[in-house]
């Protein structure tokens, strides 16, 4: 399958092998702790939002711990919000005062992050918001906190998008030169068709996306860039949905893609959000993603103390327990080239086929159309043989009576 995938300018060879990454949404919005869009959802004025800057002091920030959690969960790359829509920069930028070094915490959070994850052998990426609800040159639009102010039109006067586009290029240059080699830059997001009260939405022309992309590629031609500037690049990024087939571009070509998902519906830390997905659902999302040839970027929203929420730690630990024994069905794997079968989800890596058992059978597991194709089969978690017999076109595996102690048991099949 992989050979038919649309070519990328950036180096995606490691990316499609590694399959599983950690997203981190962190910013001032961790203090109000009611969604990373809180500033605009509640239309909070600048002087009121300032309190989160004045009290930002994540005294327990130890990115080494974050990196350990990522590593133990089997995640191979990470993408941190260097700046989210609120405009606050987690890095020491020469182009703004609205940055972590000017808060009570006083340090460059990005620097510590990069060092910690790199030390664990995890590839490092930055999310960079195209939207900016703090920058004085960013024109008010449909998502802006000031959109419904009576004087919104006046407030918009003199805002110069060109200056803001230049600001972004300057910051991207800082991010990609000051922290060593960065593997991914994840821009977010475009909405050019979304006009509100006469305020135009924004897209590639507003971001001057061509120049922005060139800025990044001139520094690192191999960097992976997503397509949310509105210019197709390396990576398609379906959000909070699980595609049930390989993602395609407008011309029908298969593309490199990455589903991004939350534990609980909010990206930033949300104290009172209760809809946390179970470890089983999360593991199944990972399997589903790889079975359609994609990557999964799973998000954590650290607290304002700088720690992961205990519910996130629990989920990551459970995923790690599963990955410890079953990661062979994830890394290097992709969509399988065998017919689908009830109750299982396949992934494949060359001659190795992985049957993830979603509905555990009482007697035996029927795999459609595999007669004559299987040389040997074993449970992946303990390499114990799984005997099988062929009937017509199908194969019947004799699965153990007792379900193996795995959230999703996997059978590793050696194809002939
Ligand atoms: C959205 C949201 C945002 C989040 C992102 C992750 O576009 O605006 O808060 O960062 O998706 O994909």
Coordinates of C-alpha atoms and ligand atoms in Angstrom, one line a residue:
X1 CA 0.0 0.0 0.0
X2 CA 2.6 2.5 1.2
X3 CA 4.2 2.8 -2.3
X4 CA 1.1 4.5 -3.6
X5 CA 1.1 7.2 -1.0
X6 CA 1.5 10.8 -2.2
X7 CA 5.2 11.8 -2.0
X8 CA 6.1 14.4 0.7
X9 CA 8.8 17.1 0.6
X10 CA 9.5 16.6 4.3
X11 CA 11.0 13.4 5.5
X12 CA 8.1 11.2 6.6
X13 CA 9.9 7.9 6.4
X14 CA 10.4 7.8 10.2
X15 CA 7.0 9.2 10.8
X16 CA 5.0 6.4 9.1
X17 CA 7.1 3.8 10.9
X18 CA 6.8 5.3 14.4
X19 CA 3.0 5.8 14.2
X20 CA 2.3 7.1 17.7
X21 CA 3.0 10.5 19.2
X22 CA 2.1 12.8 22.1
X23 CA 0.4 16.1 21.6
X24 CA 0.8 18.6 24.5
X25 CA -1.5 21.6 24.8
X26 CA -0.2 23.9 27.4
X27 CA -0.5 27.6 28.0
X28 CA -2.1 30.3 30.2
X29 CA -5.4 28.5 29.7
X30 CA -4.3 25.9 32.1
X31 CA -5.0 28.3 34.9
X32 CA -8.7 29.0 34.2
X33 CA -8.8 25.2 33.4
X34 CA -11.9 25.4 31.3
X35 CA -10.8 24.8 27.8
X36 CA -8.0 26.3 25.7
X37 CA -10.5 28.5 23.9
X38 CA -11.7 30.0 27.2
X39 CA -10.6 33.5 26.2
X40 CA -12.9 33.6 23.2
X41 CA -15.6 31.3 24.6
X42 CA -16.1 33.7 27.5
X43 CA -15.0 36.8 25.5
X44 CA -12.6 37.6 28.2
X45 CA -11.1 41.1 27.9
X46 CA -7.3 41.5 27.6
X47 CA -6.9 43.1 31.1
X48 CA -8.8 40.3 32.7
X49 CA -6.9 37.5 30.9
X50 CA -3.7 39.2 32.0
X51 CA -4.2 37.6 35.4
X52 CA -3.3 34.2 34.0
X53 CA 0.0 35.6 32.8
X54 CA 0.6 37.3 36.1
X55 CA 0.0 34.1 38.1
X56 CA 1.6 31.7 35.6
X57 CA 4.1 29.7 37.8
X58 CA 4.3 26.0 37.0
X59 CA 6.6 25.2 39.9
X60 CA 6.3 21.4 39.3
X61 CA 7.3 21.6 35.6
X62 CA 9.6 18.7 34.9
X63 CA 9.5 17.8 31.3
X64 CA 11.7 14.8 32.0
X65 CA 8.7 13.3 33.7
X66 CA 6.5 14.1 30.7
X67 CA 9.1 12.5 28.4
X68 CA 9.2 9.4 30.6
X69 CA 5.4 9.0 30.4
X70 CA 5.6 9.4 26.6
X71 CA 8.4 6.9 26.3
X72 CA 6.7 4.3 28.5
X73 CA 3.5 4.7 26.6
X74 CA 5.4 3.8 23.4
X75 CA 5.2 7.3 21.9
X76 CA 8.0 8.1 19.5
X77 CA 7.4 11.8 18.8
X78 CA 5.9 14.8 20.5
X79 CA 4.3 18.1 19.5
X80 CA 4.0 20.9 22.0
X81 CA 2.0 24.1 21.6
X82 CA 4.8 26.7 21.4
X83 CA 2.0 29.2 21.0
X84 CA -1.7 28.6 21.0
X85 CA -4.6 30.8 19.9
X86 CA -4.3 33.0 23.1
X87 CA -0.9 34.2 21.7
X88 CA 1.2 33.3 24.8
X89 CA 4.6 32.1 23.8
X90 CA 6.2 29.2 25.8
X91 CA 9.5 30.2 24.4
X92 CA 11.8 33.2 24.7
X93 CA 11.0 35.2 21.6
X94 CA 12.7 38.5 20.6
X95 CA 9.4 39.6 19.0
X96 CA 7.0 39.7 21.9
X97 CA 6.9 40.3 25.7
X98 CA 4.0 37.9 26.0
X99 CA 6.2 34.9 26.8
X100 CA 7.0 32.6 29.6
X101 CA 10.3 34.3 30.5
X102 CA 8.3 37.4 31.6
X103 CA 5.9 35.4 33.9
X104 CA 6.7 34.6 37.5
X105 CA 8.1 31.3 36.3
X106 CA 10.7 33.2 34.3
X107 CA 12.1 30.5 32.1
X108 CA 12.0 29.3 28.5
X109 CA 9.6 26.3 28.8
X110 CA 10.3 25.2 25.2
X111 CA 14.1 24.8 25.8
X112 CA 13.5 22.5 28.8
X113 CA 11.0 20.5 26.8
X114 CA 13.2 20.0 23.8
X115 CA 16.1 18.8 25.9
X116 CA 14.0 16.4 28.0
X117 CA 12.3 14.7 25.1
X118 CA 15.4 14.5 23.0
X119 CA 17.2 12.9 25.9
X120 CA 14.6 10.0 25.7
X121 CA 15.2 9.6 21.9
X122 CA 11.8 11.1 21.1
X123 CA 11.5 13.2 18.0
X124 CA 10.5 16.8 18.7
X125 CA 7.8 19.0 17.0
X126 CA 6.2 22.3 17.6
X127 CA 2.6 23.3 17.2
X128 CA 2.4 27.0 16.2
X129 CA -1.0 28.8 16.2
X130 CA -1.7 30.9 13.1
X131 CA -4.5 32.4 15.1
X132 CA -3.5 35.0 17.7
X133 CA -5.9 36.6 20.1
X134 CA -3.3 38.8 21.8
X135 CA -1.3 40.3 18.9
X136 CA -2.3 43.9 18.3
X137 CA -2.0 43.4 14.5
X138 CA -4.2 40.3 14.3
X139 CA -7.6 41.5 12.9
X140 CA -10.8 40.7 14.8
X141 CA -12.7 37.9 13.1
X142 CA -15.3 35.1 13.8
X143 CA -13.2 33.4 16.5
X144 CA -11.7 36.5 18.1
X145 CA -12.7 37.3 21.7
X146 CA -13.6 40.9 20.7
X147 CA -15.9 39.9 17.8
X148 CA -19.1 41.0 19.5
X149 CA -17.8 44.2 21.1
X150 CA -19.8 47.3 20.0
X151 CA -16.6 49.0 18.9
X152 CA -15.1 45.9 17.2
X153 CA -15.0 47.6 13.8
X154 CA -13.1 50.5 15.4
X155 CA -10.8 48.2 17.2
X156 CA -9.9 46.6 13.9
X157 CA -8.7 49.8 12.4
X158 CA -5.0 49.9 11.8
X159 CA -4.5 46.2 12.5
X160 CA -2.0 45.1 9.9
X161 CA -2.1 41.5 8.9
X162 CA 1.2 41.9 7.0
X163 CA 3.0 42.8 10.1
X164 CA 1.5 39.8 11.9
X165 CA 2.5 37.5 9.0
X166 CA 6.0 38.8 9.4
X167 CA 5.8 38.2 13.1
X168 CA 5.0 34.6 12.5
X169 CA 7.9 34.1 10.1
X170 CA 10.2 35.6 12.7
X171 CA 8.9 33.4 15.4
X172 CA 9.0 30.3 13.3
X173 CA 12.6 31.2 12.4
X174 CA 13.4 31.4 16.2
X175 CA 11.7 28.1 16.9
X176 CA 13.5 26.3 14.1
X177 CA 16.9 27.7 14.8
X178 CA 17.2 28.1 18.5
X179 CA 16.4 24.6 19.6
X180 CA 18.4 22.3 17.4
X181 CA 16.7 20.1 14.7
X182 CA 13.0 20.2 14.8
X183 CA 11.1 17.4 13.1
X184 CA 7.6 18.7 12.8
X185 CA 5.9 22.1 12.6
X186 CA 2.2 21.9 13.1
X187 CA 0.3 25.1 12.0
X188 CA -3.2 25.7 13.2
X189 CA -5.6 26.6 11.5
X190 CA -7.4 28.3 8.5
X191 CA -11.0 29.3 8.0
X192 CA -11.1 31.6 5.0
X193 CA -14.7 31.0 4.2
X194 CA -16.0 31.9 7.7
X195 CA -17.2 35.5 7.5
X196 CA -18.9 36.9 10.6
X197 CA -20.6 40.3 10.9
X198 CA -18.5 41.4 7.9
X199 CA -15.2 40.2 9.4
X200 CA -13.5 38.0 6.9
X201 CA -12.1 34.6 8.0
X202 CA -8.4 33.9 7.4
X203 CA -6.5 31.5 5.2
X204 CA -3.4 31.0 3.2
X205 CA -3.2 34.6 1.8
X206 CA -3.6 36.1 5.2
X207 CA -0.9 34.0 6.7
X208 CA 1.3 34.5 3.6
X209 CA 1.5 30.7 3.9
X210 CA 3.8 30.3 1.0
X211 CA 6.4 32.5 2.6
X212 CA 5.8 30.9 6.0
X213 CA 6.4 27.4 4.6
X214 CA 9.4 28.6 2.7
X215 CA 10.8 30.0 5.9
X216 CA 10.5 26.7 7.6
X217 CA 11.8 24.6 4.7
X218 CA 14.8 26.9 4.1
X219 CA 15.9 26.2 7.7
X220 CA 15.1 22.5 7.5
X221 CA 14.0 21.0 4.2
X222 CA 13.2 17.7 5.9
X223 CA 10.8 19.1 8.4
X224 CA 7.2 17.7 8.3
X225 CA 4.6 20.4 7.8
X226 CA 0.9 19.8 8.2
X227 CA -1.7 21.2 5.8
X228 CA -3.6 23.6 8.0
X229 CA -2.2 26.7 6.5
X230 CA -4.5 25.9 3.6
X231 CA -1.6 24.8 1.4
X232 CA -1.2 21.1 1.1
X233 CA 2.1 19.9 2.5
X234 CA 3.2 16.6 4.0
X235 CA 0.6 15.8 6.5
X236 CA -3.3 15.6 6.7
X237 CA -4.6 16.0 10.2
X238 CA -8.2 14.7 10.9
X239 CA -9.2 16.0 14.3
X240 CA -11.3 14.2 16.9
X241 CA -12.7 11.8 14.3
X242 CA -11.4 8.3 13.4
X243 CA -11.3 7.9 9.7
X244 CA -12.4 4.4 8.7
X245 CA -10.3 4.3 5.6
X246 CA -7.0 5.7 4.4
X247 CA -7.2 9.5 4.1
X248 CA -7.1 10.9 0.5
X249 CA -6.3 14.3 -1.0
X250 CA -8.8 16.0 -3.3
X251 CA -7.5 14.0 -6.3
X252 CA -8.0 10.7 -4.5
X253 CA -4.4 10.0 -3.7
X254 CA -3.5 8.3 -0.5
X255 CA -1.7 10.7 1.8
X256 CA 0.4 10.6 5.0
X257 CA -2.1 11.3 7.8
X258 CA -2.3 11.7 11.5
X259 CA -5.5 11.6 13.6
X260 CA -5.2 13.9 16.6
X261 CA -7.3 13.0 19.6
X262 CA -8.0 14.1 23.1
X263 CA -8.4 12.0 26.3
X264 CA -11.5 14.0 27.2
X265 CA -12.7 16.4 24.5
X266 CA -10.6 19.4 25.7
X267 CA -7.0 20.0 24.5
X268 CA -6.0 22.3 27.3
X269 CA -6.3 21.2 30.9
X270 CA -10.0 21.2 31.8
X271 CA -10.6 20.5 35.4
X272 CA -14.3 19.7 35.3
X273 CA -14.4 17.8 32.0
X274 CA -15.6 14.3 32.8
X275 CA -15.8 12.5 29.5
X276 CA -12.5 10.7 29.7
X277 CA -12.1 7.8 27.2
X278 CA -11.2 4.5 28.7
X279 CA -7.8 2.9 28.0
X280 CA -9.5 0.3 25.9
X281 CA -11.1 3.0 23.7
X282 CA -7.7 4.8 23.4
X283 CA -5.9 1.6 22.4
X284 CA -8.6 0.7 19.9
X285 CA -8.2 4.2 18.4
X286 CA -4.5 3.5 17.9
X287 CA -5.2 0.2 16.3
X288 CA -7.9 1.6 14.1
X289 CA -5.6 4.4 13.0
X290 CA -2.8 2.1 12.0
X291 CA -5.2 -0.3 10.3
X292 CA -6.1 2.6 7.9
X293 CA -2.4 3.6 7.4
X294 CA -2.3 6.6 9.7
X295 CA -0.6 7.9 12.8
X296 CA -2.2 8.8 16.2
X297 CA -1.2 12.0 18.0
X298 CA -2.8 11.7 21.5
X299 CA -3.1 14.8 23.5
X300 CA -2.2 15.6 27.1
X301 CA -3.2 19.0 28.7
X302 CA -0.8 19.5 31.7
X303 CA -2.0 21.5 34.7
X304 CA -0.9 25.0 35.7
X305 CA 1.5 23.3 38.2
X306 CA 3.2 21.7 35.2
X307 CA 2.0 18.1 35.9
X308 CA 0.0 15.7 33.9
X309 CA -3.5 15.1 35.2
X310 CA -3.8 11.8 37.1
X311 CA -6.4 10.6 34.7
X312 CA -3.9 11.2 31.8
X313 CA -1.2 9.4 33.7
X314 CA -3.4 6.5 34.3
X315 CA -4.4 6.2 30.6
X316 CA -0.8 6.6 29.5
X317 CA 0.3 3.9 31.9
X318 CA -2.3 1.4 30.6
X319 CA -1.4 2.2 27.0
X320 CA 2.2 1.5 28.0
X321 CA 1.4 -1.8 29.5
X322 CA -0.3 -2.8 26.2
X323 CA 2.5 -1.4 24.0
X324 CA 5.2 -3.2 26.0
X325 CA 3.9 -6.5 24.6
X326 CA 2.0 -5.5 21.5
X327 CA 3.9 -2.6 19.9
X328 CA 5.1 -4.9 17.1
X329 CA 1.5 -4.7 15.7
X330 CA 1.9 -0.9 15.6
X331 CA 5.4 0.2 14.7
X332 CA 6.2 -0.2 11.0
X333 CA 2.7 -1.5 10.4
X334 CA 0.0 -0.2 8.0
X335 CA -3.2 -1.2 6.4
X336 CA -3.4 -4.9 5.7
X337 CA -3.8 -6.5 2.3
X338 CA -6.1 -9.3 3.3
X339 CA -9.9 -9.3 3.4
X340 CA -11.5 -7.9 6.5
X341 CA -12.9 -10.3 9.1
X342 CA -15.6 -10.0 11.8
X343 CA -14.4 -9.2 15.3
X344 CA -10.8 -8.4 14.4
X345 CA -8.9 -5.5 13.1
X346 CA -5.7 -6.1 11.1
X347 CA -2.5 -4.3 10.6
X348 CA 0.4 -5.6 8.5
X349 CA 4.1 -5.3 8.2
X350 CA 5.3 -7.1 5.2
X351 CA 4.8 -10.9 5.8
X352 CA 3.7 -10.2 9.4
X353 CA -0.1 -9.9 9.8
X354 CA -1.6 -8.8 13.2
X355 CA -5.1 -9.7 14.1
X356 CA -6.3 -7.5 17.0
X357 CA -9.1 -9.4 18.7
X358 CA -11.9 -6.9 19.3
X359 CA -14.6 -9.4 20.1
X360 CA -13.2 -12.3 22.0
X361 CA -14.5 -15.6 20.7
X362 CA -16.0 -18.3 22.9
X363 CA -14.5 -21.1 20.8
X364 CA -12.5 -20.3 17.8
X365 CA -11.7 -17.3 15.7
X366 CA -12.6 -17.3 12.1
X367 CA -10.4 -15.4 9.7
X368 CA -12.0 -15.0 6.3
X369 CA -10.2 -15.9 3.2
X370 CA -6.8 -16.8 4.7
X371 CA -6.7 -20.5 3.9
X372 CA -3.4 -21.5 2.4
X373 CA -1.8 -18.2 3.5
X374 CA -0.7 -18.8 7.1
X375 CA 2.6 -20.4 8.0
X376 CA 2.4 -20.0 11.7
X377 CA 0.5 -18.1 14.3
X378 CA 1.1 -17.1 17.9
X379 CA -0.2 -14.8 20.6
X380 CA 1.8 -11.7 20.5
X381 CA 1.9 -11.0 24.2
X382 CA 3.6 -14.4 25.1
X383 CA 4.6 -15.9 21.8
X384 CA 2.5 -19.0 22.6
X385 CA 1.4 -21.0 19.5
X386 CA -2.1 -20.6 18.2
X387 CA -3.1 -23.7 16.4
X388 CA -5.4 -23.4 13.4
X389 CA -7.3 -25.4 10.8
X390 CA -8.5 -24.5 7.4
X391 CA -12.0 -25.0 6.2
X392 CA -12.8 -23.9 2.6
X393 CA -11.3 -20.4 2.1
X394 CA -11.2 -19.6 5.8
X395 CA -9.0 -20.3 8.8
X396 CA -10.2 -21.1 12.3
X397 CA -7.7 -20.2 15.1
X398 CA -8.1 -22.0 18.4
X399 CA -7.9 -19.1 20.8
X400 CA -7.4 -19.8 24.5
X401 CA -10.6 -20.4 26.5
X402 CA -9.6 -17.6 28.8
X403 CA -9.0 -14.3 27.3
X404 CA -5.3 -13.3 27.7
X405 CA -4.7 -10.6 30.2
X406 CA -4.4 -7.9 27.5
X407 CA -6.8 -5.0 26.9
X408 CA -6.8 -6.1 23.2
X409 CA -5.2 -9.4 22.6
X410 CA -3.2 -9.7 19.3
X411 CA -2.4 -12.7 17.2
X412 CA 0.7 -12.5 15.2
X413 CA 0.4 -14.3 11.9
X414 CA 3.4 -15.3 9.8
X415 CA 2.1 -15.3 6.2
X416 CA 3.6 -17.7 3.7
Ligands
LIG1 C1 -8.4 23.0 16.8 C2 -8.5 23.9 18.0 C3 -7.5 23.7 19.0 C4 -6.6 22.5 19.0 C5 -6.4 21.9 17.6 C6 -5.8 20.5 17.7 O1 -8.2 23.5 15.6 O2 -8.6 25.2 17.6 O3 -7.7 24.3 20.2 O4 -5.3 23.0 19.3 O5 -7.6 21.8 17.0 O6 -6.0 19.9 16.5

